[in-house]
Short mmCIF file of C-alpha atoms and ligand atoms in Angstrom, two decimals:
data_model
loop_
_atom_site.label_atom_id
_atom_site.label_comp_id
_atom_site.label_asym_id
_atom_site.label_seq_id
_atom_site.Cartn_x
_atom_site.Cartn_y
_atom_site.Cartn_z
CA UNK A 1 18.32 1.75 10.61
CA UNK A 2 16.44 2.94 7.57
CA UNK A 3 13.26 1.62 6.01
CA UNK A 4 11.95 2.45 2.53
CA UNK A 5 8.40 1.56 1.53
CA UNK A 6 6.56 2.47 -1.66
CA UNK A 7 3.14 2.28 -3.28
CA UNK A 8 2.77 1.82 -7.02
CA UNK A 9 2.46 5.18 -8.72
CA UNK A 10 -1.08 5.74 -9.90
CA UNK A 11 -2.23 6.33 -13.46
CA UNK A 12 -3.63 9.80 -14.02
CA UNK A 13 -6.11 8.78 -16.72
CA UNK A 14 -8.79 8.58 -14.04
CA UNK A 15 -9.63 9.69 -10.54
CA UNK A 16 -8.60 7.93 -7.32
CA UNK A 17 -10.83 5.10 -6.06
CA UNK A 18 -10.90 2.60 -3.22
CA UNK A 19 -8.43 0.22 -4.88
CA UNK A 20 -5.78 2.94 -4.91
CA UNK A 21 -6.62 3.92 -1.34
CA UNK A 22 -6.07 0.30 -0.32
CA UNK A 23 -2.47 0.12 -1.52
CA UNK A 24 -1.66 3.50 0.03
CA UNK A 25 -3.17 2.55 3.40
CA UNK A 26 -1.24 -0.73 3.52
CA UNK A 27 2.02 1.07 2.78
CA UNK A 28 1.21 3.66 5.42
CA UNK A 29 0.67 1.01 8.08
CA UNK A 30 4.15 -0.32 7.34
CA UNK A 31 5.70 3.15 7.33
CA UNK A 32 4.11 4.10 10.65
CA UNK A 33 4.97 0.77 12.23
CA UNK A 34 8.65 1.16 11.33
CA UNK A 35 8.70 4.70 12.67
CA UNK A 36 7.36 3.29 15.94
CA UNK A 37 10.36 0.97 15.91
CA UNK A 38 12.60 4.02 15.81
CA UNK A 39 13.72 3.54 12.21
CA UNK A 40 14.31 6.31 9.76
CA UNK A 41 11.52 5.85 7.22
CA UNK A 42 11.13 6.97 3.63
CA UNK A 43 7.60 6.39 2.36
CA UNK A 44 7.07 7.16 -1.31
CA UNK A 45 3.93 7.44 -3.42
CA UNK A 46 2.99 9.40 -6.53
CA UNK A 47 1.61 9.35 -10.05
CA UNK A 48 2.44 7.59 -13.32
CA UNK A 49 1.70 10.16 -16.00
CA UNK A 50 3.08 9.03 -19.35
CA UNK A 51 1.87 6.49 -21.88
CA UNK A 52 -0.95 5.82 -24.24
CA UNK A 53 -3.94 5.70 -21.87
CA UNK A 54 -3.28 9.24 -20.65
CA UNK A 55 -2.99 10.54 -24.20
CA UNK A 56 -6.26 8.86 -25.15
CA UNK A 57 -8.15 10.01 -22.07
CA UNK A 58 -6.92 13.57 -22.67
CA UNK A 59 -8.03 13.39 -26.31
CA UNK A 60 -11.48 12.27 -25.31
CA UNK A 61 -11.73 15.21 -22.92
CA UNK A 62 -10.29 17.66 -25.43
CA UNK A 63 -7.39 18.67 -23.18
CA UNK A 64 -3.63 18.18 -23.39
CA UNK A 65 -2.05 15.17 -21.67
CA UNK A 66 -0.19 17.59 -19.39
CA UNK A 67 -3.41 19.34 -18.34
CA UNK A 68 -5.10 16.02 -17.56
CA UNK A 69 -2.02 14.81 -15.67
CA UNK A 70 -1.86 18.03 -13.65
CA UNK A 71 -5.50 17.80 -12.67
CA UNK A 72 -5.50 14.15 -11.62
CA UNK A 73 -2.06 14.22 -10.00
CA UNK A 74 -3.48 16.89 -7.68
CA UNK A 75 -6.34 14.59 -6.74
CA UNK A 76 -3.97 11.75 -5.89
CA UNK A 77 -1.72 14.12 -3.99
CA UNK A 78 -4.69 15.35 -1.97
CA UNK A 79 -5.91 11.78 -1.35
CA UNK A 80 -2.82 10.78 0.63
CA UNK A 81 -3.38 13.04 3.66
CA UNK A 82 -7.10 12.30 3.55
CA UNK A 83 -6.22 8.63 4.05
CA UNK A 84 -3.98 9.54 6.95
CA UNK A 85 -0.99 8.59 4.78
CA UNK A 86 2.32 9.84 6.11
CA UNK A 87 4.23 9.75 2.83
CA UNK A 88 7.54 11.59 2.80
CA UNK A 89 7.36 12.50 -0.87
CA UNK A 90 4.96 12.50 -3.79
CA UNK A 91 6.65 11.83 -7.11
CA UNK A 92 5.24 12.70 -10.52
CA UNK A 93 6.85 11.04 -13.52
CA UNK A 94 6.57 14.34 -15.39
CA UNK A 95 9.02 15.90 -12.87
CA UNK A 96 12.10 16.98 -14.81
CA UNK A 97 14.36 15.38 -12.18
CA UNK A 98 12.62 12.04 -12.63
CA UNK A 99 12.95 12.23 -16.41
CA UNK A 100 16.65 12.98 -16.14
CA UNK A 101 17.03 10.07 -13.71
CA UNK A 102 15.30 7.66 -16.10
CA UNK A 103 17.58 8.74 -18.93
CA UNK A 104 20.66 8.34 -16.77
CA UNK A 105 19.85 4.84 -15.53
CA UNK A 106 18.65 3.49 -18.87
CA UNK A 107 21.68 4.96 -20.64
CA UNK A 108 23.79 2.91 -18.21
CA UNK A 109 21.71 -0.17 -19.06
CA UNK A 110 22.56 0.46 -22.71
CA UNK A 111 26.23 1.18 -22.01
CA UNK A 112 26.38 -2.12 -20.13
CA UNK A 113 25.28 -3.91 -23.29
CA UNK A 114 21.68 -4.79 -22.43
CA UNK A 115 19.85 -2.77 -25.06
CA UNK A 116 19.60 -3.55 -28.74
CA UNK A 117 17.57 -2.52 -31.74
CA UNK A 118 14.84 -4.90 -32.80
CA UNK A 119 11.52 -5.07 -34.54
CA UNK A 120 8.38 -4.98 -32.53
CA UNK A 121 5.67 -6.88 -34.27
CA UNK A 122 2.13 -7.13 -33.16
CA UNK A 123 -1.47 -6.10 -33.38
CA UNK A 124 -1.75 -2.37 -33.96
CA UNK A 125 -4.80 -0.19 -33.31
CA UNK A 126 -4.80 3.01 -35.37
CA UNK A 127 -7.28 4.69 -33.05
CA UNK A 128 -5.19 3.91 -29.97
CA UNK A 129 -1.96 4.50 -31.91
CA UNK A 130 -0.56 1.57 -29.99
CA UNK A 131 0.27 -2.10 -30.14
CA UNK A 132 -1.84 -4.56 -28.20
CA UNK A 133 -0.43 -7.63 -26.50
CA UNK A 134 -1.83 -11.04 -27.42
CA UNK A 135 -3.68 -11.08 -24.09
CA UNK A 136 -5.39 -7.78 -24.74
CA UNK A 137 -6.66 -8.61 -28.20
CA UNK A 138 -10.39 -9.25 -28.34
CA UNK A 139 -11.93 -12.04 -30.46
CA UNK A 140 -8.52 -12.88 -31.95
CA UNK A 141 -7.96 -9.60 -33.81
CA UNK A 142 -10.03 -6.73 -32.36
CA UNK A 143 -9.17 -3.71 -30.24
CA UNK A 144 -10.47 -4.20 -26.70
CA UNK A 145 -11.24 -0.48 -26.45
CA UNK A 146 -12.54 0.41 -29.90
CA UNK A 147 -13.73 -3.04 -30.98
CA UNK A 148 -12.36 -2.46 -34.49
CA UNK A 149 -10.20 -4.84 -36.55
CA UNK A 150 -6.51 -4.51 -35.66
CA UNK A 151 -3.80 -4.58 -38.28
CA UNK A 152 -0.62 -6.62 -38.09
CA UNK A 153 2.21 -4.09 -38.09
CA UNK A 154 5.78 -3.83 -36.99
CA UNK A 155 7.89 -1.01 -35.70
CA UNK A 156 11.57 -0.54 -35.04
CA UNK A 157 12.12 -0.45 -31.29
CA UNK A 158 14.80 -0.57 -28.65
CA UNK A 159 14.69 -3.80 -26.70
CA UNK A 160 15.83 -4.64 -23.20
CA UNK A 161 17.64 -7.99 -23.14
CA UNK A 162 15.53 -9.49 -20.39
CA UNK A 163 16.46 -12.97 -21.58
CA UNK A 164 20.03 -12.39 -20.37
CA UNK A 165 18.75 -12.28 -16.79
CA UNK A 166 17.00 -15.60 -16.54
CA UNK A 167 19.71 -17.25 -14.45
CA UNK A 168 20.42 -14.22 -12.30
CA UNK A 169 16.73 -13.89 -11.49
CA UNK A 170 16.46 -17.58 -10.64
CA UNK A 171 19.46 -17.18 -8.34
CA UNK A 172 17.88 -14.12 -6.70
CA UNK A 173 14.72 -16.11 -5.97
CA UNK A 174 16.71 -19.08 -4.66
CA UNK A 175 18.91 -16.97 -2.38
CA UNK A 176 16.08 -14.79 -1.11
CA UNK A 177 13.02 -16.98 -0.72
CA UNK A 178 11.12 -14.02 0.71
CA UNK A 179 11.96 -11.65 -2.14
CA UNK A 180 8.31 -11.84 -3.17
CA UNK A 181 5.64 -12.18 -0.48
CA UNK A 182 3.34 -14.01 0.07
CA UNK A 183 4.82 -17.31 -1.14
CA UNK A 184 1.94 -18.05 -3.53
CA UNK A 185 2.90 -14.91 -5.46
CA UNK A 186 6.56 -15.84 -5.30
CA UNK A 187 5.76 -19.16 -6.93
CA UNK A 188 3.76 -17.42 -9.61
CA UNK A 189 6.63 -15.02 -10.40
CA UNK A 190 9.22 -17.78 -10.35
CA UNK A 191 7.12 -19.94 -12.67
CA UNK A 192 6.97 -17.02 -15.09
CA UNK A 193 10.76 -16.71 -15.02
CA UNK A 194 11.32 -20.44 -15.36
CA UNK A 195 8.93 -20.51 -18.29
CA UNK A 196 11.60 -18.64 -20.27
CA UNK A 197 12.13 -14.90 -20.67
CA UNK A 198 11.77 -13.00 -23.92
CA UNK A 199 13.43 -9.66 -24.55
CA UNK A 200 11.00 -6.79 -24.01
CA UNK A 201 10.37 -3.58 -25.86
CA UNK A 202 11.95 -0.66 -24.05
CA UNK A 203 10.79 2.18 -26.27
CA UNK A 204 7.93 3.42 -28.40
CA UNK A 205 8.30 5.06 -31.76
CA UNK A 206 7.61 8.58 -32.90
CA UNK A 207 3.87 7.90 -32.99
CA UNK A 208 3.80 8.45 -29.25
CA UNK A 209 5.46 11.62 -28.03
CA UNK A 210 4.16 11.68 -24.46
CA UNK A 211 7.02 10.15 -22.51
CA UNK A 212 10.67 10.37 -21.56
CA UNK A 213 12.84 10.73 -24.70
CA UNK A 214 15.40 8.00 -25.31
CA UNK A 215 18.68 9.93 -24.95
CA UNK A 216 20.50 8.06 -27.73
CA UNK A 217 17.50 8.20 -30.08
CA UNK A 218 15.25 11.19 -29.36
CA UNK A 219 12.69 9.99 -31.93
CA UNK A 220 11.68 7.40 -29.35
CA UNK A 221 10.28 7.64 -25.85
CA UNK A 222 10.74 4.96 -23.19
CA UNK A 223 7.95 2.46 -22.78
CA UNK A 224 5.89 3.79 -19.88
CA UNK A 225 6.51 0.81 -17.59
CA UNK A 226 10.26 1.33 -17.50
CA UNK A 227 9.82 5.05 -16.94
CA UNK A 228 7.33 4.25 -14.14
CA UNK A 229 9.32 1.55 -12.32
CA UNK A 230 12.31 3.81 -12.09
CA UNK A 231 10.36 6.28 -9.92
CA UNK A 232 11.25 4.21 -6.85
CA UNK A 233 14.90 5.00 -7.43
CA UNK A 234 14.90 8.45 -9.07
CA UNK A 235 12.79 10.03 -6.29
CA UNK A 236 15.56 9.59 -3.74
CA UNK A 237 17.86 11.96 -5.61
CA UNK A 238 15.50 14.93 -5.33
CA UNK A 239 12.86 14.21 -2.66
CA UNK A 240 14.68 16.39 -0.18
CA UNK A 241 16.04 19.61 -1.61
CA UNK A 242 19.80 19.90 -1.40
CA UNK A 243 20.23 16.30 -0.26
CA UNK A 244 20.64 12.99 -2.07
CA UNK A 245 18.86 10.24 -0.10
CA UNK A 246 19.87 7.41 -2.43
CA UNK A 247 22.67 5.99 -0.25
CA UNK A 248 20.55 6.05 2.85
CA UNK A 249 17.33 4.65 1.43
CA UNK A 250 18.25 2.40 -1.50
CA UNK A 251 17.62 -0.50 -1.93
CA UNK A 252 13.96 -0.19 -0.96
CA UNK A 253 12.78 -2.53 1.77
CA UNK A 254 9.26 -3.10 0.46
CA UNK A 255 7.40 -2.29 -2.74
CA UNK A 256 3.69 -2.87 -2.16
CA UNK A 257 1.83 -3.74 -5.37
CA UNK A 258 -1.43 -5.28 -6.54
CA UNK A 259 -1.32 -8.71 -8.17
CA UNK A 260 -2.09 -7.25 -11.60
CA UNK A 261 1.36 -5.67 -11.77
CA UNK A 262 3.34 -8.62 -10.43
CA UNK A 263 5.27 -9.36 -13.62
CA UNK A 264 6.60 -5.82 -13.93
CA UNK A 265 7.77 -5.65 -10.32
CA UNK A 266 8.93 -9.20 -9.72
CA UNK A 267 10.60 -9.85 -13.08
CA UNK A 268 11.29 -6.71 -15.14
CA UNK A 269 12.25 -4.47 -12.23
CA UNK A 270 15.00 -6.55 -10.62
CA UNK A 271 16.38 -7.31 -14.10
CA UNK A 272 16.60 -3.63 -15.05
CA UNK A 273 18.34 -2.84 -11.78
CA UNK A 274 20.82 -5.67 -12.30
CA UNK A 275 21.45 -4.39 -15.82
CA UNK A 276 22.19 -0.94 -14.42
CA UNK A 277 24.45 -2.38 -11.72
CA UNK A 278 22.12 -1.27 -8.91
CA UNK A 279 21.00 -3.22 -5.84
CA UNK A 280 17.56 -4.84 -6.06
CA UNK A 281 14.77 -4.21 -3.52
CA UNK A 282 14.54 -6.50 -0.51
CA UNK A 283 10.86 -7.43 -0.76
CA UNK A 284 7.93 -7.09 -3.08
CA UNK A 285 4.68 -7.48 -1.22
CA UNK A 286 1.78 -8.41 -3.46
CA UNK A 287 -1.83 -7.90 -2.45
CA UNK A 288 -5.07 -9.04 -4.06
CA UNK A 289 -8.12 -7.21 -5.31
CA UNK A 290 -10.93 -5.57 -3.48
CA UNK A 291 -14.04 -6.95 -5.10
CA UNK A 292 -17.35 -5.26 -5.30
CA UNK A 293 -20.12 -7.63 -6.33
CA UNK A 294 -17.38 -10.07 -7.32
CA UNK A 295 -15.73 -7.78 -9.86
CA UNK A 296 -12.37 -6.10 -9.54
CA UNK A 297 -13.17 -2.46 -9.02
CA UNK A 298 -12.00 -0.37 -11.86
CA UNK A 299 -12.81 2.81 -13.66
CA UNK A 300 -14.09 0.94 -16.69
CA UNK A 301 -16.60 -1.10 -14.71
CA UNK A 302 -18.00 2.01 -13.09
CA UNK A 303 -18.79 0.27 -9.80
CA UNK A 304 -16.53 2.34 -7.64
CA UNK A 305 -17.13 2.57 -3.90
CA UNK A 306 -16.15 6.07 -2.91
CA UNK A 307 -13.57 6.28 -0.12
CA UNK A 308 -14.34 9.95 0.43
CA UNK A 309 -17.94 9.25 1.45
CA UNK A 310 -16.80 6.70 4.02
CA UNK A 311 -14.15 9.05 5.38
CA UNK A 312 -16.66 11.90 5.65
CA UNK A 313 -19.18 9.84 7.55
CA UNK A 314 -17.07 7.53 9.67
CA UNK A 315 -13.57 8.98 9.75
CA UNK A 316 -10.44 7.76 8.05
CA UNK A 317 -9.47 5.24 10.73
CA UNK A 318 -12.71 3.35 10.13
CA UNK A 319 -11.82 2.98 6.44
CA UNK A 320 -8.25 1.89 7.19
CA UNK A 321 -9.48 -0.64 9.74
CA UNK A 322 -12.17 -2.07 7.53
CA UNK A 323 -9.96 -2.59 4.47
CA UNK A 324 -7.17 -4.31 6.35
CA UNK A 325 -9.48 -6.31 8.60
CA UNK A 326 -12.17 -7.55 6.26
CA UNK A 327 -9.98 -8.60 3.32
CA UNK A 328 -7.10 -10.90 4.31
CA UNK A 329 -4.14 -8.93 3.00
CA UNK A 330 -2.62 -10.83 0.09
CA UNK A 331 -5.85 -12.42 -1.12
CA UNK A 332 -8.91 -11.09 -2.92
CA UNK A 333 -11.93 -10.07 -0.92
CA UNK A 334 -15.43 -8.80 -1.31
CA UNK A 335 -16.10 -5.34 0.13
CA UNK A 336 -19.49 -3.79 0.72
CA UNK A 337 -21.18 -0.97 2.57
CA UNK A 338 -23.07 -3.52 4.71
CA UNK A 339 -19.92 -5.33 5.79
CA UNK A 340 -18.29 -1.99 6.49
CA UNK A 341 -21.11 -0.86 8.76
CA UNK A 342 -21.15 -4.21 10.52
CA UNK A 343 -17.43 -4.02 11.35
CA UNK A 344 -17.79 -0.42 12.39
CA UNK A 345 -20.57 -1.23 14.85
CA UNK A 346 -19.37 -4.49 16.31
CA UNK A 347 -15.64 -3.97 16.38
CA UNK A 348 -14.81 -0.28 16.41
CA UNK A 349 -17.82 1.11 18.27
CA UNK A 350 -18.39 -1.91 20.54
CA UNK A 351 -15.14 -3.83 21.06
CA UNK A 352 -12.75 -0.89 21.14
CA UNK A 353 -14.90 2.22 21.61
CA UNK A 354 -16.99 0.76 24.45
CA UNK A 355 -13.94 -0.70 26.13
CA UNK A 356 -12.30 2.74 26.23
CA UNK A 357 -15.49 4.43 27.48
CA UNK A 358 -16.15 1.82 30.14
CA UNK A 359 -12.60 1.75 31.44
CA UNK A 360 -12.41 5.52 31.71
CA UNK A 361 -15.89 5.77 33.25
CA UNK A 362 -15.08 3.12 35.88
CA UNK A 363 -11.79 4.77 36.78
CA UNK A 364 -13.51 8.11 37.25
CA UNK A 365 -16.39 6.62 39.17
CA UNK A 366 -14.55 4.30 41.53
CA UNK A 367 -11.19 6.00 41.91
CA UNK A 368 -11.80 9.63 40.98
CA UNK A 369 -9.71 9.11 37.81
CA UNK A 370 -6.53 8.09 39.64
CA UNK A 371 -4.98 4.84 38.37
CA UNK A 372 -4.30 2.58 41.37
CA UNK A 373 -0.72 1.52 41.96
CA UNK A 374 -0.70 -2.26 42.38
CA UNK A 375 1.89 -5.01 42.85
CA UNK A 376 1.12 -7.26 39.89
CA UNK A 377 -1.31 -6.90 37.01
CA UNK A 378 -3.58 -9.63 35.70
CA UNK A 379 -3.46 -10.71 32.03
CA UNK A 380 0.34 -10.57 31.70
CA UNK A 381 0.27 -14.01 30.14
CA UNK A 382 -2.33 -13.00 27.59
CA UNK A 383 -0.08 -10.20 26.41
CA UNK A 384 3.27 -12.00 26.64
CA UNK A 385 5.19 -11.80 23.35
CA UNK A 386 2.41 -9.88 21.61
CA UNK A 387 4.47 -6.91 20.41
CA UNK A 388 7.03 -9.26 18.84
CA UNK A 389 4.28 -11.31 17.23
CA UNK A 390 2.71 -8.20 15.71
CA UNK A 391 6.04 -6.86 14.46
CA UNK A 392 6.94 -10.23 12.92
CA UNK A 393 3.55 -10.42 11.21
CA UNK A 394 3.92 -6.95 9.72
CA UNK A 395 7.43 -7.85 8.55
CA UNK A 396 6.00 -10.82 6.67
CA UNK A 397 3.39 -8.56 5.11
CA UNK A 398 0.64 -10.27 7.08
CA UNK A 399 -1.15 -7.06 7.93
CA UNK A 400 -4.52 -8.69 8.57
CA UNK A 401 -3.15 -11.43 10.83
CA UNK A 402 -1.15 -8.88 12.85
CA UNK A 403 -4.30 -6.81 13.32
CA UNK A 404 -6.21 -9.92 14.36
CA UNK A 405 -3.55 -10.72 16.99
CA UNK A 406 -4.16 -7.27 18.50
CA UNK A 407 -7.91 -7.66 18.27
CA UNK A 408 -7.80 -10.95 20.16
CA UNK A 409 -6.47 -8.90 23.09
CA UNK A 410 -9.09 -6.19 22.65
CA UNK A 411 -11.69 -8.92 23.04
CA UNK A 412 -9.77 -10.46 25.92
CA UNK A 413 -9.98 -7.13 27.77
CA UNK A 414 -13.72 -6.99 27.19
CA UNK A 415 -14.10 -10.49 28.59
CA UNK A 416 -11.99 -9.50 31.56
CA UNK A 417 -14.41 -6.66 32.33
CA UNK A 418 -17.24 -9.18 32.42
CA UNK A 419 -15.26 -11.69 34.48
CA UNK A 420 -14.18 -9.17 37.11
CA UNK A 421 -17.43 -7.19 37.12
CA UNK A 422 -15.85 -4.14 38.79
CA UNK A 423 -19.35 -2.82 39.58
CA UNK A 424 -19.76 -5.79 41.91
CA UNK A 425 -16.30 -5.48 43.44
CA UNK A 426 -17.05 -1.82 44.13
CA UNK A 427 -19.92 -2.77 46.37
CA UNK A 428 -17.74 -4.58 48.90
CA UNK A 429 -14.98 -2.54 50.62
CA UNK A 430 -13.19 -5.81 51.45
CA UNK A 431 -12.61 -6.26 47.69
CA UNK A 432 -10.99 -2.86 47.17
CA UNK A 433 -7.61 -4.48 46.44
CA UNK A 434 -9.13 -6.66 43.72
CA UNK A 435 -10.88 -3.69 42.23
CA UNK A 436 -7.56 -1.82 42.17
CA UNK A 437 -5.90 -4.68 40.26
CA UNK A 438 -8.80 -4.95 37.82
CA UNK A 439 -8.82 -1.22 37.08
CA UNK A 440 -5.03 -0.99 36.75
CA UNK A 441 -5.02 -4.05 34.46
CA UNK A 442 -7.72 -2.60 32.24
CA UNK A 443 -6.01 0.77 31.88
CA UNK A 444 -2.70 -0.86 31.07
CA UNK A 445 -4.28 -3.28 28.61
CA UNK A 446 -6.09 -0.45 26.89
CA UNK A 447 -2.89 1.57 26.66
CA UNK A 448 -0.87 -1.32 25.28
CA UNK A 449 -3.39 -2.27 22.56
CA UNK A 450 -3.65 1.39 21.60
CA UNK A 451 0.11 1.61 21.01
CA UNK A 452 -0.06 -1.60 18.98
CA UNK A 453 -2.94 -0.19 16.94
CA UNK A 454 -1.28 3.16 16.28
CA UNK A 455 -0.05 2.21 12.78
CA UNK A 456 -3.53 1.06 11.76
CA UNK A 457 -5.62 3.68 13.54
CA UNK A 458 -3.32 6.70 13.87
CA UNK A 459 -5.95 9.32 14.66
CA UNK A 460 -7.75 7.15 17.22
CA UNK A 461 -4.52 6.10 18.90
CA UNK A 462 -3.32 9.69 19.18
CA UNK A 463 -6.62 10.79 20.77
CA UNK A 464 -6.69 7.89 23.17
CA UNK A 465 -3.05 8.06 24.25
CA UNK A 466 -3.41 11.78 24.74
CA UNK A 467 -6.49 11.25 26.91
CA UNK A 468 -4.57 8.65 28.92
CA UNK A 469 -1.77 11.14 29.42
CA UNK A 470 0.71 8.60 28.01
CA UNK A 471 1.51 9.84 24.50
CA UNK A 472 4.55 7.59 23.97
CA UNK A 473 3.70 5.36 21.00
CA UNK A 474 7.16 3.90 20.48
CA UNK A 475 7.41 0.14 20.09
CA UNK A 476 9.01 -0.15 23.53
CA UNK A 477 5.81 1.36 24.93
CA UNK A 478 3.80 -1.40 23.22
CA UNK A 479 4.83 -3.88 25.93
CA UNK A 480 2.11 -4.71 28.45
CA UNK A 481 3.44 -3.34 31.73
CA UNK A 482 5.42 -0.46 30.20
CA UNK A 483 2.82 1.69 31.96
CA UNK A 484 2.76 5.43 32.23
CA UNK A 485 -0.91 6.18 32.87
CA UNK A 486 -1.59 7.85 36.20
CA UNK A 487 -4.86 9.68 35.63
CA UNK A 488 -7.81 9.09 33.34
CA UNK A 489 -10.54 11.52 32.38
CA UNK A 490 -13.94 10.46 31.15
CA UNK A 491 -13.69 9.85 27.39
CA UNK A 492 -16.10 10.92 24.68
CA UNK A 493 -17.14 8.00 22.41
CA UNK A 494 -14.32 7.21 19.95
CA UNK A 495 -16.65 5.77 17.32
CA UNK A 496 -20.07 7.38 17.61
CA UNK A 497 -23.03 5.28 16.52
CA UNK A 498 -24.46 6.18 13.15
CA UNK A 499 -28.11 6.17 12.35
CA UNK A 500 -29.43 4.93 9.05
CA UNK A 501 -27.45 6.05 6.02
CA UNK A 502 -28.47 9.50 4.78
CA UNK A 503 -30.48 9.41 1.58
N1 MSP B 1 0.72 2.93 -12.93
C1 MSP B 1 0.71 1.55 -12.63
C2 MSP B 1 1.72 1.21 -11.55
C3 MSP B 1 3.12 1.62 -11.84
S1 MSP B 1 4.18 1.30 -10.50
C4 MSP B 1 5.71 1.51 -11.08
C5 MSP B 1 -0.68 1.12 -12.17
N2 MSP B 1 -1.48 2.08 -11.74
S2 MSP B 1 -3.00 1.87 -11.28
O1 MSP B 1 -3.45 3.18 -10.90
O2 MSP B 1 -3.73 1.21 -12.29
O3 MSP B 1 -3.01 0.90 -10.07
C6 MSP B 1 -2.25 1.17 -8.93
C7 MSP B 1 -2.47 0.15 -7.84
O4 MSP B 1 -3.83 0.13 -7.43
C8 MSP B 1 -2.12 -1.27 -8.26
O5 MSP B 1 -1.35 -1.88 -7.23
C9 MSP B 1 -3.45 -1.95 -8.35
O6 MSP B 1 -3.35 -3.32 -8.07
C10 MSP B 1 -4.22 -1.21 -7.28
N3 MSP B 1 -5.63 -1.38 -7.47
C11 MSP B 1 -6.44 -0.84 -8.43
N4 MSP B 1 -7.68 -1.39 -8.29
C12 MSP B 1 -7.68 -2.29 -7.29
C13 MSP B 1 -8.66 -3.02 -6.60
N5 MSP B 1 -9.91 -3.08 -6.96
N6 MSP B 1 -8.28 -3.69 -5.48
C14 MSP B 1 -7.03 -3.59 -4.97
N7 MSP B 1 -6.10 -2.90 -5.57
C15 MSP B 1 -6.31 -2.47 -6.87
O7 MSP B 1 -0.96 -0.07 -12.19
#
């Protein structure tokens, strides 16, 4: 079985921020989870380097677009491992192989009769050297960036006949009700399609030279969105030297995207693939925005919460946990340093960290570290069906609910410690058998939740499973009762307490 998951490719006109980290972390949880299930995974991320905004940002900085792209692509490339992301490839749309792939696929789209010459008419900004959409225009006729009067101009352009795909897209949505997840986003995309599709501009004229040249008309470059979307497909041909992964990993299983880019992924992308005679992806999973003081975080607003600071102070697992736990995946959610620290203290340090410390300390104290062999464990009912429930949740893109299902058991184990009070059982030799069951149950519960958490908290899970001497993190090992722990050493705190934030 193969599984292909992607993040959007990130614009290089700015530096990485928490919003980008969010999409990458979500995709990584899916990639790791499917590896646990024994599937062959291809996890793709990268950078989107062409188009107007990069040219403008480079101009402002007095560098070439290529130099700016090189610099920022490096920062995004470096971000992935810092987030614990296990991507199999990092694509840059300036890669020559990608450019050739774009030309090949879009030439096929043209050969199949879905491209025609048309006039693009709209609001033009001479300082941006670009057309603005009706939605972008400020005060009816002004540039949203330069705040100057726009002129009404038209340009000869190649158009993609999106309108020819209305029925095929409606059929796709009808036959695959889970093509777009969650269903609220599906309804939004479907409403857009049913509202009637207009043909869309596929190229930009000679004014803009930073892009992939249109092979049948080298005066034009492809509109950056079509160049960008194709990354998901072109990467497979050259991600692994000497091997073409396309057959094995296309169509993609899941494209993870933010809600701002829904139209491109849920409408344009399947249509372009259909026009090229290629299979469409199985799912598009749309998430919401991380909000900081109620605003979508973005470069322009300058209110960016720095993921690197959090990682430096608390470790990457704490960031991964917080983002997927605090903001219900799919919806929008407020994020803040206070809420982060609260979750860190109460859930990571207390619920999970203390559980691990207490269990290991009690094992060492009462049984010299040896895990008692007992007939039947307690709590089997609490864990029954949990691994399937978590897997099903992740398959539906419900990353927060799946994490909550695991956390319910983390809390259950903590309650069990209080209920059994092993320190009391230890006082009465007649209760040695009960103490054995309690200790064996706790160790097994801790091991099972750790395997379930491995996709979310990879570094923590690796440390903990190693310390338990049961490194198997396959999905089969996620079952309560799969066992494997015989000895436990005293554990150092997994999530050390932090004093007041440094100035
Ligand atoms: N280059 C395009 C994507 C092309 S994919 C073929 C793009 N790039 S982006 O850098 O602007 O955004 C990339 C992703 O980051 C998007 O999914 C976007 O939704 C996400 N985020 C950027 N800011 C965000 C938040 N504040 N919150 C959550 N995600 C947001 O769009």
